[in-house]
PDB file of C-alpha atoms in Angstrom:
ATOM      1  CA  UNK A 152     -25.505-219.935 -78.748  1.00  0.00           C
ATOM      2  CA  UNK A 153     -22.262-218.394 -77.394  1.00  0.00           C
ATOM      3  CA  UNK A 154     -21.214-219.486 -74.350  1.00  0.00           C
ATOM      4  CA  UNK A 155     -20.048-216.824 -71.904  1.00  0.00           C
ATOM      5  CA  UNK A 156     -18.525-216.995 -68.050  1.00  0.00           C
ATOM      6  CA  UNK A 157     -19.827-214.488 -65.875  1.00  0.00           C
ATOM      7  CA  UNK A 158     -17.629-213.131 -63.308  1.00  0.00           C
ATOM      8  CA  UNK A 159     -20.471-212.035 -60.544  1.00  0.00           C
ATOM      9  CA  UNK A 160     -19.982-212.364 -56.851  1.00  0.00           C
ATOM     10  CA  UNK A 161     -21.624-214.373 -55.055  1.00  0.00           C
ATOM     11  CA  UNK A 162     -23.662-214.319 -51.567  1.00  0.00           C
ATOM     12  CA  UNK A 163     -25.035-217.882 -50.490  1.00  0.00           C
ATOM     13  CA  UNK A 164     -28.373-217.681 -48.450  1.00  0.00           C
ATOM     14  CA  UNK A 165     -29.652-220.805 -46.722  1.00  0.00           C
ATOM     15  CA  UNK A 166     -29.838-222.957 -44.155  1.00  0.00           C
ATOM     16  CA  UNK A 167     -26.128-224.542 -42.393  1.00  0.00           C
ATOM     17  CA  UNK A 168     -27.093-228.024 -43.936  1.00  0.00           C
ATOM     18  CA  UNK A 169     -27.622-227.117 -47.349  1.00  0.00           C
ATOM     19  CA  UNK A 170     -24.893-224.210 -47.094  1.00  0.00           C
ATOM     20  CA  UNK A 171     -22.392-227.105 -46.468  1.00  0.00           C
ATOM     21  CA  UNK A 172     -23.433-229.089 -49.362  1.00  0.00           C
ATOM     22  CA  UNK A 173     -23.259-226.585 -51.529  1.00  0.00           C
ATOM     23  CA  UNK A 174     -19.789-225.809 -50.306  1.00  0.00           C
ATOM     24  CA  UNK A 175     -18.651-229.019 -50.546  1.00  0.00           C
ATOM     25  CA  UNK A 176     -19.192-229.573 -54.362  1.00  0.00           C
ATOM     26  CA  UNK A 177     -18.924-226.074 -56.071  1.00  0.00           C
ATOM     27  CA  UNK A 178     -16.401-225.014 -58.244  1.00  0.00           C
ATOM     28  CA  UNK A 179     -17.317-221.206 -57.502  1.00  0.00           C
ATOM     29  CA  UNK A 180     -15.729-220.521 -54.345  1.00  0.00           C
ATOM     30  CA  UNK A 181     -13.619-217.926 -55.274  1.00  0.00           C
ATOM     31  CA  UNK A 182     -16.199-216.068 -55.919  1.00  0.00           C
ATOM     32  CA  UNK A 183     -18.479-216.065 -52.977  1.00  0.00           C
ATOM     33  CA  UNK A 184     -18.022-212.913 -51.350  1.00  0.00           C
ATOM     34  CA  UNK A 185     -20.486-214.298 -48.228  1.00  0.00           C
ATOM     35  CA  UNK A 186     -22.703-216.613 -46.626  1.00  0.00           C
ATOM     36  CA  UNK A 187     -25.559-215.927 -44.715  1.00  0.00           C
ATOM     37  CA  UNK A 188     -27.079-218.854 -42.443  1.00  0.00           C
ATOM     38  CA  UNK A 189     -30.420-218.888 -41.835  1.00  0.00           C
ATOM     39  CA  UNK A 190     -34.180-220.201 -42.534  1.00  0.00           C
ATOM     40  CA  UNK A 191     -35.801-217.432 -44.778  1.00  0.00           C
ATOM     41  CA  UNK A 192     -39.338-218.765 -45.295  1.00  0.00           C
ATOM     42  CA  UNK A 193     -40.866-216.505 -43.816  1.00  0.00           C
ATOM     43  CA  UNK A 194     -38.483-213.348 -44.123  1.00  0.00           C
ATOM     44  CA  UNK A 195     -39.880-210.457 -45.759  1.00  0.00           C
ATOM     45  CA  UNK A 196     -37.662-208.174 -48.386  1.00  0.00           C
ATOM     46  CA  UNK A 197     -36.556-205.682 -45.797  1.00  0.00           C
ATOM     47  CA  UNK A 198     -35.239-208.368 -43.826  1.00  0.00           C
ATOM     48  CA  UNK A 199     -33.644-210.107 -46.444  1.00  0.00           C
ATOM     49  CA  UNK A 200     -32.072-206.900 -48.000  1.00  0.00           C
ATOM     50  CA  UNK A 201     -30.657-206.044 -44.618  1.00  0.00           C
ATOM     51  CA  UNK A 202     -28.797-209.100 -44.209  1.00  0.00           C
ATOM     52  CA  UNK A 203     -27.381-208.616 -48.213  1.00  0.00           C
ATOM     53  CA  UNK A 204     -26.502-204.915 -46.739  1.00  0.00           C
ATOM     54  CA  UNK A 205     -24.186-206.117 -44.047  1.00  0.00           C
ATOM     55  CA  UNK A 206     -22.478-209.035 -46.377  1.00  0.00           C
ATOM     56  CA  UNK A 207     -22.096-206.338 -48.781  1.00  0.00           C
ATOM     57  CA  UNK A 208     -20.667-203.852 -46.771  1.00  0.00           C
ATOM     58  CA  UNK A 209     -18.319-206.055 -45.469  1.00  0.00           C
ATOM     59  CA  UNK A 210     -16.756-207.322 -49.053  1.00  0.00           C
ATOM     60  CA  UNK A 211     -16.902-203.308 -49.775  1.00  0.00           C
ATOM     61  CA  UNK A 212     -14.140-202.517 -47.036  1.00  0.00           C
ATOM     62  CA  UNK A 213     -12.516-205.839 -48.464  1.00  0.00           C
ATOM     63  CA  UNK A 214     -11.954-204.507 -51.342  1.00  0.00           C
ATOM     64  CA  UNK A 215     -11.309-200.831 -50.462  1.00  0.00           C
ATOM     65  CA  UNK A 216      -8.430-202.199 -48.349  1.00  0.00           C
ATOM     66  CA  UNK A 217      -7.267-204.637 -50.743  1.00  0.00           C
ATOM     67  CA  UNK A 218      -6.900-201.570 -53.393  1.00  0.00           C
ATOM     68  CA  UNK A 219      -5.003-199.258 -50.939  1.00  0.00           C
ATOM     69  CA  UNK A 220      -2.597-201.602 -50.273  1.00  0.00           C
ATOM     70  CA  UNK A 221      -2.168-201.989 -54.056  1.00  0.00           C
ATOM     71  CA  UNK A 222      -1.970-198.363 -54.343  1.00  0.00           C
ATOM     72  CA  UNK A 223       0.757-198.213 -51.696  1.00  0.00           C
ATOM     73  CA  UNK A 224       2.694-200.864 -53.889  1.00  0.00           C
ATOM     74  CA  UNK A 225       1.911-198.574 -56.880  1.00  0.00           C
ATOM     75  CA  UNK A 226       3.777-195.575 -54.950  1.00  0.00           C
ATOM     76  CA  UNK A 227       6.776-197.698 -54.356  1.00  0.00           C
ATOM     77  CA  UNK A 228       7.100-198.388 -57.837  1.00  0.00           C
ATOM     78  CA  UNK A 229       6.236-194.518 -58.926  1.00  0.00           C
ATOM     79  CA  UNK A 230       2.832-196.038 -61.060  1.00  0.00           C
ATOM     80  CA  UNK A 231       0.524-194.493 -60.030  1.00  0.00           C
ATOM     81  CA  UNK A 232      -0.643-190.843 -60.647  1.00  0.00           C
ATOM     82  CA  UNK A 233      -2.924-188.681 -57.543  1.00  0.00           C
ATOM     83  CA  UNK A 234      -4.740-185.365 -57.862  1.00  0.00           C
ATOM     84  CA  UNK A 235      -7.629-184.427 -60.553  1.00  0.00           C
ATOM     85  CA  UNK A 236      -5.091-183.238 -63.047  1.00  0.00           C
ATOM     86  CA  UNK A 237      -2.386-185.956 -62.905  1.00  0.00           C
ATOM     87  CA  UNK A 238      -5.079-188.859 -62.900  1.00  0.00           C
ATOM     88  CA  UNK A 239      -6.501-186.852 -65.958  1.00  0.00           C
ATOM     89  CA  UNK A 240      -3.880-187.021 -67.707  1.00  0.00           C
ATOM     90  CA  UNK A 241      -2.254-191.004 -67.088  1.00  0.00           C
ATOM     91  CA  UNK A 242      -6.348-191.707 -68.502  1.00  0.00           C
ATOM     92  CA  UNK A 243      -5.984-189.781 -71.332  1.00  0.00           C
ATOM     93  CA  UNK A 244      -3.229-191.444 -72.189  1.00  0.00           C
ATOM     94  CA  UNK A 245      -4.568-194.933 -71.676  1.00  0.00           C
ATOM     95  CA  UNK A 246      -2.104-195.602 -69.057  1.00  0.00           C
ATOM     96  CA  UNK A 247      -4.951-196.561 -66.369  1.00  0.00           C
ATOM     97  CA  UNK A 248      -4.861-200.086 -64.305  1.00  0.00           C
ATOM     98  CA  UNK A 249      -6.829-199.189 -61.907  1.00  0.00           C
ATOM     99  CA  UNK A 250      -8.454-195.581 -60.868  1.00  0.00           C
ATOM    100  CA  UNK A 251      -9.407-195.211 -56.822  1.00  0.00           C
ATOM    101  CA  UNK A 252     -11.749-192.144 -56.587  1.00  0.00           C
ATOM    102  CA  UNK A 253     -14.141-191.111 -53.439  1.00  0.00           C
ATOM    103  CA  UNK A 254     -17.944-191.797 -54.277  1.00  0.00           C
ATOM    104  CA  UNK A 255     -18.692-188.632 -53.434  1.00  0.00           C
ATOM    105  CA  UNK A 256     -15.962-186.597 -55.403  1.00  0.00           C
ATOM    106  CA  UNK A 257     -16.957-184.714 -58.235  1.00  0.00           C
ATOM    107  CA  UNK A 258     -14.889-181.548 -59.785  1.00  0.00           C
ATOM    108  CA  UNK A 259     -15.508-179.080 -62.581  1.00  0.00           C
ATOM    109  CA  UNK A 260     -12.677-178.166 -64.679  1.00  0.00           C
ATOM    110  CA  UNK A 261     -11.337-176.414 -68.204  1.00  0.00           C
ATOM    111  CA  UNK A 262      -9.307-177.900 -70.640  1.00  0.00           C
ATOM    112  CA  UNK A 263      -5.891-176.707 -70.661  1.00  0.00           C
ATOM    113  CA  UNK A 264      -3.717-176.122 -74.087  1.00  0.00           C
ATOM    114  CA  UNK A 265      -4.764-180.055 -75.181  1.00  0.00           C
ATOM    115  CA  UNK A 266      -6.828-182.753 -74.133  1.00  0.00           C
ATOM    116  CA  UNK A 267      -4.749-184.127 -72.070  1.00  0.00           C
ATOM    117  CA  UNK A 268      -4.599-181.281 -70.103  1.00  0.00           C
ATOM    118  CA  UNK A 269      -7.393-179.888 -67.309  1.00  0.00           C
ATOM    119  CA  UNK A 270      -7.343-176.716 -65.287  1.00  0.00           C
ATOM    120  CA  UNK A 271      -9.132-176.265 -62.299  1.00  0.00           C
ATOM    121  CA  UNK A 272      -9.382-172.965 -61.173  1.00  0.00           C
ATOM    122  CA  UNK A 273     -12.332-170.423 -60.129  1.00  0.00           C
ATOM    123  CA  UNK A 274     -12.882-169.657 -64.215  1.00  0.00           C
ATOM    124  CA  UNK A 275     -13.745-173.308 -65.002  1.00  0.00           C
ATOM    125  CA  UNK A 276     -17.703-172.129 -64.867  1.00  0.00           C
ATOM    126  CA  UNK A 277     -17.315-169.434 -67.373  1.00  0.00           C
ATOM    127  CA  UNK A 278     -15.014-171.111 -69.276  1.00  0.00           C
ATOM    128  CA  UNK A 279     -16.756-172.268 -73.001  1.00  0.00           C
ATOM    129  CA  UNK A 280     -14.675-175.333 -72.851  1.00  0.00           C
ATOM    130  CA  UNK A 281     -15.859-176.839 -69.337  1.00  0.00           C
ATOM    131  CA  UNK A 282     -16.005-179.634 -68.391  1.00  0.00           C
ATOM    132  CA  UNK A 283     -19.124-180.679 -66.032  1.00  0.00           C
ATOM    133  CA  UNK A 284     -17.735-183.203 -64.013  1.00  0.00           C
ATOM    134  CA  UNK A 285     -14.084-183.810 -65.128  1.00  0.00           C
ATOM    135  CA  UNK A 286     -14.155-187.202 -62.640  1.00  0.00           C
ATOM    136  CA  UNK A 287     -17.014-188.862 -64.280  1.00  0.00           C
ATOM    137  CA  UNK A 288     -14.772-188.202 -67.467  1.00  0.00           C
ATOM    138  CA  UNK A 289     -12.022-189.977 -65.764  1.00  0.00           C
ATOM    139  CA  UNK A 290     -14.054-192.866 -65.038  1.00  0.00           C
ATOM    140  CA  UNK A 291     -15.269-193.455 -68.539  1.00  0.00           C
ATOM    141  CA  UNK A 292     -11.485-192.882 -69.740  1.00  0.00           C
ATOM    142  CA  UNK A 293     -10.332-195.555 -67.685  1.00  0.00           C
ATOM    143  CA  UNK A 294     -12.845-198.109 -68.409  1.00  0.00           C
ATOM    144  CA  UNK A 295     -13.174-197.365 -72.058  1.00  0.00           C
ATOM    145  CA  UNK A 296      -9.268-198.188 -71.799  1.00  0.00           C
ATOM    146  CA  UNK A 297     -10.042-201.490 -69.827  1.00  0.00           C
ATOM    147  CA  UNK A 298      -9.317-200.389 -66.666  1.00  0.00           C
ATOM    148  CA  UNK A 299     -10.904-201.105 -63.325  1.00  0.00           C
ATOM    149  CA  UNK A 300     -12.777-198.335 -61.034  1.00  0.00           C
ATOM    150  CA  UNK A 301     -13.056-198.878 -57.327  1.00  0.00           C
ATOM    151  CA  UNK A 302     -15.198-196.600 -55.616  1.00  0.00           C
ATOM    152  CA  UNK A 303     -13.544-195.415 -52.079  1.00  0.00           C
ATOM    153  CA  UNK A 304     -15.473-193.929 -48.777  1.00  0.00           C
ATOM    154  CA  UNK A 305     -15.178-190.311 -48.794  1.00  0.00           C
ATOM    155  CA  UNK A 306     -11.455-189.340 -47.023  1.00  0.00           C
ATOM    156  CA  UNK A 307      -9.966-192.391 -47.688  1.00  0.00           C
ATOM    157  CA  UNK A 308      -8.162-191.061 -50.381  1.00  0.00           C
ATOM    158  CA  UNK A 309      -7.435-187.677 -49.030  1.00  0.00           C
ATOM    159  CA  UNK A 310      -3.652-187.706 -49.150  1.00  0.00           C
ATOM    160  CA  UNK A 311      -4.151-188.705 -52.864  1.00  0.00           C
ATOM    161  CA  UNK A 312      -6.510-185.504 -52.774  1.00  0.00           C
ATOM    162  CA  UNK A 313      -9.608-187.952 -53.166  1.00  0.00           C
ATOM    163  CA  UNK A 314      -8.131-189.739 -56.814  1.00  0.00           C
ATOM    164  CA  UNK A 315      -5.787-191.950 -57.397  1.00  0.00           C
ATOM    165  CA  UNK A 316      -4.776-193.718 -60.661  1.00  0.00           C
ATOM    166  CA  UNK A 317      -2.545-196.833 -60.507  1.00  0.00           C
ATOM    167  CA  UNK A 318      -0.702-196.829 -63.934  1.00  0.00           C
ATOM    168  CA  UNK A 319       0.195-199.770 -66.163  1.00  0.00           C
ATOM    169  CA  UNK A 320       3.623-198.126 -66.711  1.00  0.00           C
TER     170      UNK A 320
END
């Protein structure tokens, strides 16, 4: 049987005295993302969920202002590409660290003269060589390539025009 580590985060449910406990003698807390005190006997699902919800949402912004700040870093360095056609090509090329795209951003386009080049004008929907959704592309590029994908709220990445790609090099 192989033996593998899995990298999931972690929310902690329970009551203060066994959430101490548990604190005090687990090797995991790095990757406890939150704790939620409480007596859930006799919580339903919906309650339950909401609580989840608002731990989630919380490590969400976390991490959507961790990777901005990396993304600044990347810009000061010049490793990073922004725009649908830029971040299409630094995936192409397996150059991808870690890609920073809106959740709600998709974008047809054409391929240009080669792969590693898109168009996006009005004839990509004519065009014989479109491409459906040219950002769900990127996002299998990058993690094909074994890069990361953080998904951003919508206009966070607007002076990146709503992609960003930091670049190993």
């Amino acid at each position: 049987k192989e033996n593998k580590k899995l990298n999931y985060p972690i929310i902690i449910a329970a009551d203060r005295k066994i959430l101490g406990h548990f604190l005090k003698f687990t090797h995991n807390t790095k990757k406890i993302i939150g704790k939620i005190e409480g007596n859930f006997e006799h919580s339903n699902v919906k309650e339950i969920t909401a609580k989840l919800d608002a731990v989630l949402n919380i490590a969400a912004e976390k991490e959507q202002q961790k990777a901005l700040t990396l993304l600044k870093a990347a810009v000061d360095k010049d490793t990073y590409s922004a725009g649908i056609t830029e971040v299409w090509r630094a995936a192409a090329e397996a150059r991808g660290r870690l890609l920073l795209v809106e959740k709600n951003y998709k974008q047809t386009a054409r391929f240009g003269n080669d792969s590693y080049t898109i168009i996006v004008d009005e004839s990509t929907k004519r065009s014989f060589d479109n491409i459906p959704d040219a950002v769900d592309d990127i996002i299998e590029l990058v993690l094909r390539n074994k890069g990361d994908v953080i998904f951003m709220e919508d206009d966070l990445l607007s002076s990146y025009q709503r992609i960003a790609l930091i670049t190993r090099y």
